[in-house]
Each structure stands twice: as C-alpha cells, then as structure tokens.
Tab-separated table of C-alpha atoms in Angstrom:
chain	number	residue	atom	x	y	z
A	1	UNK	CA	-5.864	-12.769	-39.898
A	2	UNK	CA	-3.191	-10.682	-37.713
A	3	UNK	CA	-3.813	-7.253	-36.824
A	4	UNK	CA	-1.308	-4.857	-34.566
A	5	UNK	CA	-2.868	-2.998	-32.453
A	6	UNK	CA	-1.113	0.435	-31.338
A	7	UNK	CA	-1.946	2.947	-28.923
A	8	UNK	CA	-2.855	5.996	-27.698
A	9	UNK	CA	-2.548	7.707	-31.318
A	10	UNK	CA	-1.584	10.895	-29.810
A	11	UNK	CA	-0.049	11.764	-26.460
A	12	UNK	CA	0.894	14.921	-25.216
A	13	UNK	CA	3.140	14.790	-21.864
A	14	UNK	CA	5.485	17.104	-19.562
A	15	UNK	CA	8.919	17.141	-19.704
A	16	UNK	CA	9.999	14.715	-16.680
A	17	UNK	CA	6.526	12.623	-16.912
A	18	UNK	CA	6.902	9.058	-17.656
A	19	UNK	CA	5.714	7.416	-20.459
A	20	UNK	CA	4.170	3.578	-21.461
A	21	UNK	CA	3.438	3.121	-24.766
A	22	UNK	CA	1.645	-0.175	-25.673
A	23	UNK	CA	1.435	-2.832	-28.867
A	24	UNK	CA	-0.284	-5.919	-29.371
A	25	UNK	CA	-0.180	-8.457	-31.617
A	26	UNK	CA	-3.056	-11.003	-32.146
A	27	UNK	CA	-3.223	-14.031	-34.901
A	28	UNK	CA	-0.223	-15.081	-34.985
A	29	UNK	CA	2.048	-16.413	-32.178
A	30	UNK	CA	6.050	-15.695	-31.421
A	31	UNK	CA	6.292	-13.031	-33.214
A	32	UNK	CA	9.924	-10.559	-33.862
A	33	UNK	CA	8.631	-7.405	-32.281
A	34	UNK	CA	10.319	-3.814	-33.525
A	35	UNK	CA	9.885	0.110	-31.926
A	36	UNK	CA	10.766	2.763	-34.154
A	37	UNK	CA	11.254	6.471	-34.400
A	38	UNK	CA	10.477	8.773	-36.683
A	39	UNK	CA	11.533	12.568	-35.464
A	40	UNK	CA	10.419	15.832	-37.675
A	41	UNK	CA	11.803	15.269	-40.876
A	42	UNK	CA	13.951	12.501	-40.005
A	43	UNK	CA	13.235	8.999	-41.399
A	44	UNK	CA	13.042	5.640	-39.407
A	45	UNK	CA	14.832	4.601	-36.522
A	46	UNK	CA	15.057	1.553	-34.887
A	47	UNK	CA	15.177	1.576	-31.134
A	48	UNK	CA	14.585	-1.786	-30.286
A	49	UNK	CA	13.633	-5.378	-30.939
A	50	UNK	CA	12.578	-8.450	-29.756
A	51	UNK	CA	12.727	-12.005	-30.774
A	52	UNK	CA	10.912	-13.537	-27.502
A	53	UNK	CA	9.259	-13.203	-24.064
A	54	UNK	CA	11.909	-10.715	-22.124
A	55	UNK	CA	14.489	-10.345	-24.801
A	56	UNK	CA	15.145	-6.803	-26.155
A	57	UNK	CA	17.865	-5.943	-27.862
A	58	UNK	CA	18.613	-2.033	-27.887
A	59	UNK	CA	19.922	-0.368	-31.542
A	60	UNK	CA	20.735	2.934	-29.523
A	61	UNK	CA	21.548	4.384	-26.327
A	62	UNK	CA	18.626	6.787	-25.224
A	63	UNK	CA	15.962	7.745	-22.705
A	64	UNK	CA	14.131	5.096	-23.366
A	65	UNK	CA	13.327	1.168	-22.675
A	66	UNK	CA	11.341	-1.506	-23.759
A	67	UNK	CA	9.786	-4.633	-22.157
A	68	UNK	CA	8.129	-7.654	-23.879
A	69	UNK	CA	6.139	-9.341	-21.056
A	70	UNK	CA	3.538	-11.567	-23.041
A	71	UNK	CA	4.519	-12.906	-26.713
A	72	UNK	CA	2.465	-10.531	-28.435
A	73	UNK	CA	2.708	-7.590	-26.585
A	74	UNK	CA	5.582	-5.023	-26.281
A	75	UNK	CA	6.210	-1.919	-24.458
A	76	UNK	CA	7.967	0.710	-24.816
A	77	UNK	CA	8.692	2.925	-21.310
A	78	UNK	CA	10.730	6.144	-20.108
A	79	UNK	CA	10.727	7.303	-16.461
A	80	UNK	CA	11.299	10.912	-17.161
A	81	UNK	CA	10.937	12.124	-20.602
A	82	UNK	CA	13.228	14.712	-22.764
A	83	UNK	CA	12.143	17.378	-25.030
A	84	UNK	CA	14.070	15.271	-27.852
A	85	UNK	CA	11.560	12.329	-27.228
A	86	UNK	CA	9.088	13.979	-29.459
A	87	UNK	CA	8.043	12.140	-32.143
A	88	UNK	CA	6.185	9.569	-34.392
A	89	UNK	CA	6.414	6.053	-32.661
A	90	UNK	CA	5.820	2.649	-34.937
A	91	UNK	CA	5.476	-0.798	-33.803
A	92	UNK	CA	5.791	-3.512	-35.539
A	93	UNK	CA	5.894	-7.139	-36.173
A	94	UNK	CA	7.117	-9.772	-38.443
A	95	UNK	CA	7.119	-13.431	-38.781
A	96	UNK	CA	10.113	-15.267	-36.768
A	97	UNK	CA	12.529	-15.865	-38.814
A	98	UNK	CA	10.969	-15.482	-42.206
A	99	UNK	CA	13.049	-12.565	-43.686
A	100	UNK	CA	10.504	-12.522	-46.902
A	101	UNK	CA	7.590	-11.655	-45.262
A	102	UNK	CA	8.417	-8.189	-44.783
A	103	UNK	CA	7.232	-5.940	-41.604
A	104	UNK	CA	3.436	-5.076	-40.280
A	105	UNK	CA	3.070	-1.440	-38.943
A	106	UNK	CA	0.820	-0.410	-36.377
A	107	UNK	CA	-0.951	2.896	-36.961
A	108	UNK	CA	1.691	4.669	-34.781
A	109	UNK	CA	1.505	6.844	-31.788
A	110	UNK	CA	2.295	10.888	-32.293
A	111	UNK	CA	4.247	11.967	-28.917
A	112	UNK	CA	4.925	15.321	-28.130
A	113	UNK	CA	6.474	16.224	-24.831
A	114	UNK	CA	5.959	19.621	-24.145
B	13	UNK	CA	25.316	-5.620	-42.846
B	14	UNK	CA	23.157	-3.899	-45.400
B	15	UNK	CA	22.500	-0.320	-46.589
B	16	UNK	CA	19.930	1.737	-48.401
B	17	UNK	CA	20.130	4.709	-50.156
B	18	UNK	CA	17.246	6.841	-51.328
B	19	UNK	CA	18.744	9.226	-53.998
B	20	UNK	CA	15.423	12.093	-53.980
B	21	UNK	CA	14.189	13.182	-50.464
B	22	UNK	CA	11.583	14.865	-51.891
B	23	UNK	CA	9.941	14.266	-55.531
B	24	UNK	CA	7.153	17.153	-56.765
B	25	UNK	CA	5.294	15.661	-59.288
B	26	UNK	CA	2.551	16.916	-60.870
B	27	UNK	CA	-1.252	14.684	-61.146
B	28	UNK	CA	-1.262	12.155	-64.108
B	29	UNK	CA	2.314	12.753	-64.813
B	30	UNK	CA	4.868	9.914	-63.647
B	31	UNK	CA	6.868	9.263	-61.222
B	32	UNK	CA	10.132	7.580	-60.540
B	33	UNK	CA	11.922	6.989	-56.823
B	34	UNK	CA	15.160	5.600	-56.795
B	35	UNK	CA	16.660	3.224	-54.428
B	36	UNK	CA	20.257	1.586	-54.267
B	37	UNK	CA	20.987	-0.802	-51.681
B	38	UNK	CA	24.221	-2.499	-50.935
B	39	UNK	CA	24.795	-5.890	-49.420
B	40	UNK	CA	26.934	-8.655	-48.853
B	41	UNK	CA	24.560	-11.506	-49.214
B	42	UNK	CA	21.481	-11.860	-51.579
B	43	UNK	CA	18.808	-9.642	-50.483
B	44	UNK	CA	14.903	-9.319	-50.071
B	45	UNK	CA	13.899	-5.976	-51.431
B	46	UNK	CA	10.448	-4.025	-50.149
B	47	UNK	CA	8.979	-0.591	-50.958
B	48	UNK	CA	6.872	0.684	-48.124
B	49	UNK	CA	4.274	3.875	-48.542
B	50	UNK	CA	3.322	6.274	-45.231
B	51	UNK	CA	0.391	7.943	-45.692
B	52	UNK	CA	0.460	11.585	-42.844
B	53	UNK	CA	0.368	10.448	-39.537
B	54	UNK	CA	-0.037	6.836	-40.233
B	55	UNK	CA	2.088	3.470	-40.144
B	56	UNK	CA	3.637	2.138	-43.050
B	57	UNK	CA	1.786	0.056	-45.767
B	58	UNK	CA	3.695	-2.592	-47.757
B	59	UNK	CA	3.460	-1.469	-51.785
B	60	UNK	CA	5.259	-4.202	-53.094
B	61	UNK	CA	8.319	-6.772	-52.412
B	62	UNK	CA	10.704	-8.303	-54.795
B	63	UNK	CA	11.446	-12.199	-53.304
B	64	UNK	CA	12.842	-14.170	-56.263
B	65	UNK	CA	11.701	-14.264	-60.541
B	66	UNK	CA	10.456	-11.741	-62.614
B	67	UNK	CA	12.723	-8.433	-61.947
B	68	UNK	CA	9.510	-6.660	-62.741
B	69	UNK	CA	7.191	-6.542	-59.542
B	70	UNK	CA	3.691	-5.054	-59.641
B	71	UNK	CA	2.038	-3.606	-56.314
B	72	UNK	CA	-0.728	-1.813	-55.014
B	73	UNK	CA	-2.693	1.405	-56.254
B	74	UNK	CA	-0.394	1.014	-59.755
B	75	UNK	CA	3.112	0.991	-58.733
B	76	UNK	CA	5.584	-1.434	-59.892
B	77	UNK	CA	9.692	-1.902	-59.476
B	78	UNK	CA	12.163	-2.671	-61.127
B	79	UNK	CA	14.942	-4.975	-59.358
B	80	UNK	CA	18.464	-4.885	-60.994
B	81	UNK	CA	21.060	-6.877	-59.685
B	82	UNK	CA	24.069	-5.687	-61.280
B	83	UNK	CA	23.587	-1.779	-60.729
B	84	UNK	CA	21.726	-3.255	-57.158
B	85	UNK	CA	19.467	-0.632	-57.401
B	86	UNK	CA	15.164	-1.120	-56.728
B	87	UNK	CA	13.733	2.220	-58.237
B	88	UNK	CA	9.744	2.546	-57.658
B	89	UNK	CA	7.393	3.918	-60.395
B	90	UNK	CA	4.039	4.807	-61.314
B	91	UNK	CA	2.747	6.237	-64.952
B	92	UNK	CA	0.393	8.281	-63.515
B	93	UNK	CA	-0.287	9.815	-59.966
B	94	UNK	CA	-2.791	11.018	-58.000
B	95	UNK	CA	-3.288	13.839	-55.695
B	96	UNK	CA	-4.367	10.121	-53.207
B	97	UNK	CA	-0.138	9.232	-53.909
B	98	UNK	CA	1.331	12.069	-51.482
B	99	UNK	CA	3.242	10.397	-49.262
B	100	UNK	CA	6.260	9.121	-47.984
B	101	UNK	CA	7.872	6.182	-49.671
B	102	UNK	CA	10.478	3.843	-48.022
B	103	UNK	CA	12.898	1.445	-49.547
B	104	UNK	CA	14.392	-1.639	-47.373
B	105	UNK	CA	16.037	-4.991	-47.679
B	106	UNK	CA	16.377	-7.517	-45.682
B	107	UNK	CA	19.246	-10.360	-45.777
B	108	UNK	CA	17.715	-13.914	-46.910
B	109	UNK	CA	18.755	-15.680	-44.182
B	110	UNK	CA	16.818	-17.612	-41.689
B	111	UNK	CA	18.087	-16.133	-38.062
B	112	UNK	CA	16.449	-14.404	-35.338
B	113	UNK	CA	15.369	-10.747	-34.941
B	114	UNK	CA	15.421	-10.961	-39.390
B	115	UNK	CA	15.570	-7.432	-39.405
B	116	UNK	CA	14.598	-5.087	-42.514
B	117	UNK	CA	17.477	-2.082	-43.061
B	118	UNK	CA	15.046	0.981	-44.028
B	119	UNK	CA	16.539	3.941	-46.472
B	120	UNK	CA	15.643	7.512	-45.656
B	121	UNK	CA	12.341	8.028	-47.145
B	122	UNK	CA	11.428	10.053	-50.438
B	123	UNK	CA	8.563	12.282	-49.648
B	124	UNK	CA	6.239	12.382	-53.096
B	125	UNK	CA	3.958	16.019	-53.591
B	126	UNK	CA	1.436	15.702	-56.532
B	127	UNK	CA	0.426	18.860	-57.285
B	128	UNK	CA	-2.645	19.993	-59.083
C-alpha cells in the first residue's frame, strides 16, 4: 500500500535560519507531488507542484522553493526565513494523471519561525 | 479553471443534532467532486468523492453528499454528530481530464464545533 511520509511534525526556527522540509512517497512510483500552506485561520494554499524528477512548477511568488530530486521525494527549502513563513505545511501526492483518485496528505509539519 | 465556494466558515452544531456544509463549485468542464476532513494539527483525510452514478455518495464515519448538477453545488451532511466530528471540512474538484500535474482546486474550509 502507499504511505507519505512527512517530517519533522513541528519545527521551531529563527527568523533568517534556513529551512528543509522533507516528504516521501513509497508504493507507488511517478507520482504528482503538491506543498501546501495553511496560515492561522487561512485555508489551503498551494505553493508548488511537481509532475517529475526536477520539475516544479511554482503557484506563488514567495520565500520559498522546492526541489524534487528522487521520484518520490520532494523538498521544500528557504535560505532565510520570514516571520510570515509560519504555518501548517502539507505534502501530498496523487496518482499521475488520474484526476479521480483524489489527493493523499501527509500528517503535516507545524512551522513557527520565531 | 475551476472554483469552490464554501458558503459557512464555521458551523456550531450541537452532539446528535445534524449537520449540513455547503459547497458550490463552478467549472467549465465536467468535474470530480471530493470532501476532505482535517482533524487539529493533522493532514487531510478523504470523507468521500463523487466520480460518476448515484448523486447520492456515502463516506466515512456517516457522512454522505449530495451532488447536483444543475445548481452545481456538493453540500456534505451527517444526521447526527459527535463531539469525534470537530474539524475542518474541505470541498474540491478536480477537472476530468487526463493531463499532468491533475490538480484538485480546494474551497476555504468550514470549521464544524459540536458542542455538548
């Protein structure tokens, strides 16, 4: 069966620190890869995706980047972080191509820069 | 492109009584419809998904939806919650077509209290 795997779960870091959040997919291969946001009271946002090995596509201009260097593994970076990157991070994954099936959600990871 | 609209950001409810969360989506193509649940400080869990037949979908832990085409609306309900149903609950569609990066367009969430 295919499991995400998301982590750390929480993360508390200095304004200016960088930052490397990790997901992995296993049992399945090629999957579309998605990072969202979710910021105090705010509801999803998607910051980026990717449909293969080094291709990321970027919804919005921010502090932040993303890297997909295995199939099943995505990344999401900053070099200095912001106050306004706090927040509730999501990966997740669906099947290429296969617009029924829906997203899988990691567990998320709860960032607060401080 | 798509759209979702959640009418209710946040729905009190009280335990055992029902519930109802409305969703409207709008779309130029024919759609794939999904209701998502988020438990506090968790990742989403899929409740249920409308793909094609019966308008009447049944998911998990007793919900069910309701997918009309002509007022394009998906509206989640349950007869009876629990204190266990707090959470956040998240409409989204995605466009049945077979392309890369198939991406689901979320609404804003409807945040469900059952109170005691």
């Amino acid at each position: 069966s295919q499991t995400i795997h998301q982590w750390p779960a929480t993360l508390v870091q200095p304004v200016g620190s960088p930052l490397s959040l990790e997901c992995t997919v296993e049992g399945t291969s090629n999957p579309n890869l998605y990072w969202y946001r979710q910021a105090a009271g705010r509801g999803l946002q998607l910051l980026f995706y990717s449909v293969g090995i080094g291709q990321i596509s970027s919804e919005v201009p921010q502090n932040l980047s993303a890297s997909r260097p295995q199939d099943r593994q995505f990344i999401l970076s900053s070099k200095k972080l912001l106050l306004s990157d706090s927040g509730f991070y999501l990966c997740a994954w669906s099947v290429e191509k296969r617009s029924n099936y829906g997203y899988t959600f990691g567990s998320g990871t709860r960032l607060t820069v401080v | 492109a798509q759209s979702v609209t959640q009418l209710d950001s946040q729905v009190p409810v009280f335990e055992e009584a029902p519930v109802e969360l409305r969703c409207n989506y709008s779309s130029s193509v024919s759609v794939y419809l999904f209701w998502y649940v988020q438990y506090p400080n968790q990742g989403l869990q899929l409740l249920l998904k409308y793909l094609s037949g019966s308008t009447l979908v049944k998911g998990i832990n007793g919900f069910e939806a309701e997918f009309n085409k002509s007022q394009t609306s998906f509206h989640l309900r349950k007869p009876s919650v629990h204190i266990s149903d707090t959470a956040e609950y998240f409409c989204a569609v995605s466009a049945i077509i077979k392309a890369a990066g198939n991406k689901l367009t979320f609404g804003g969430g409807t945040r469900v209290l059952v109170k005691p």
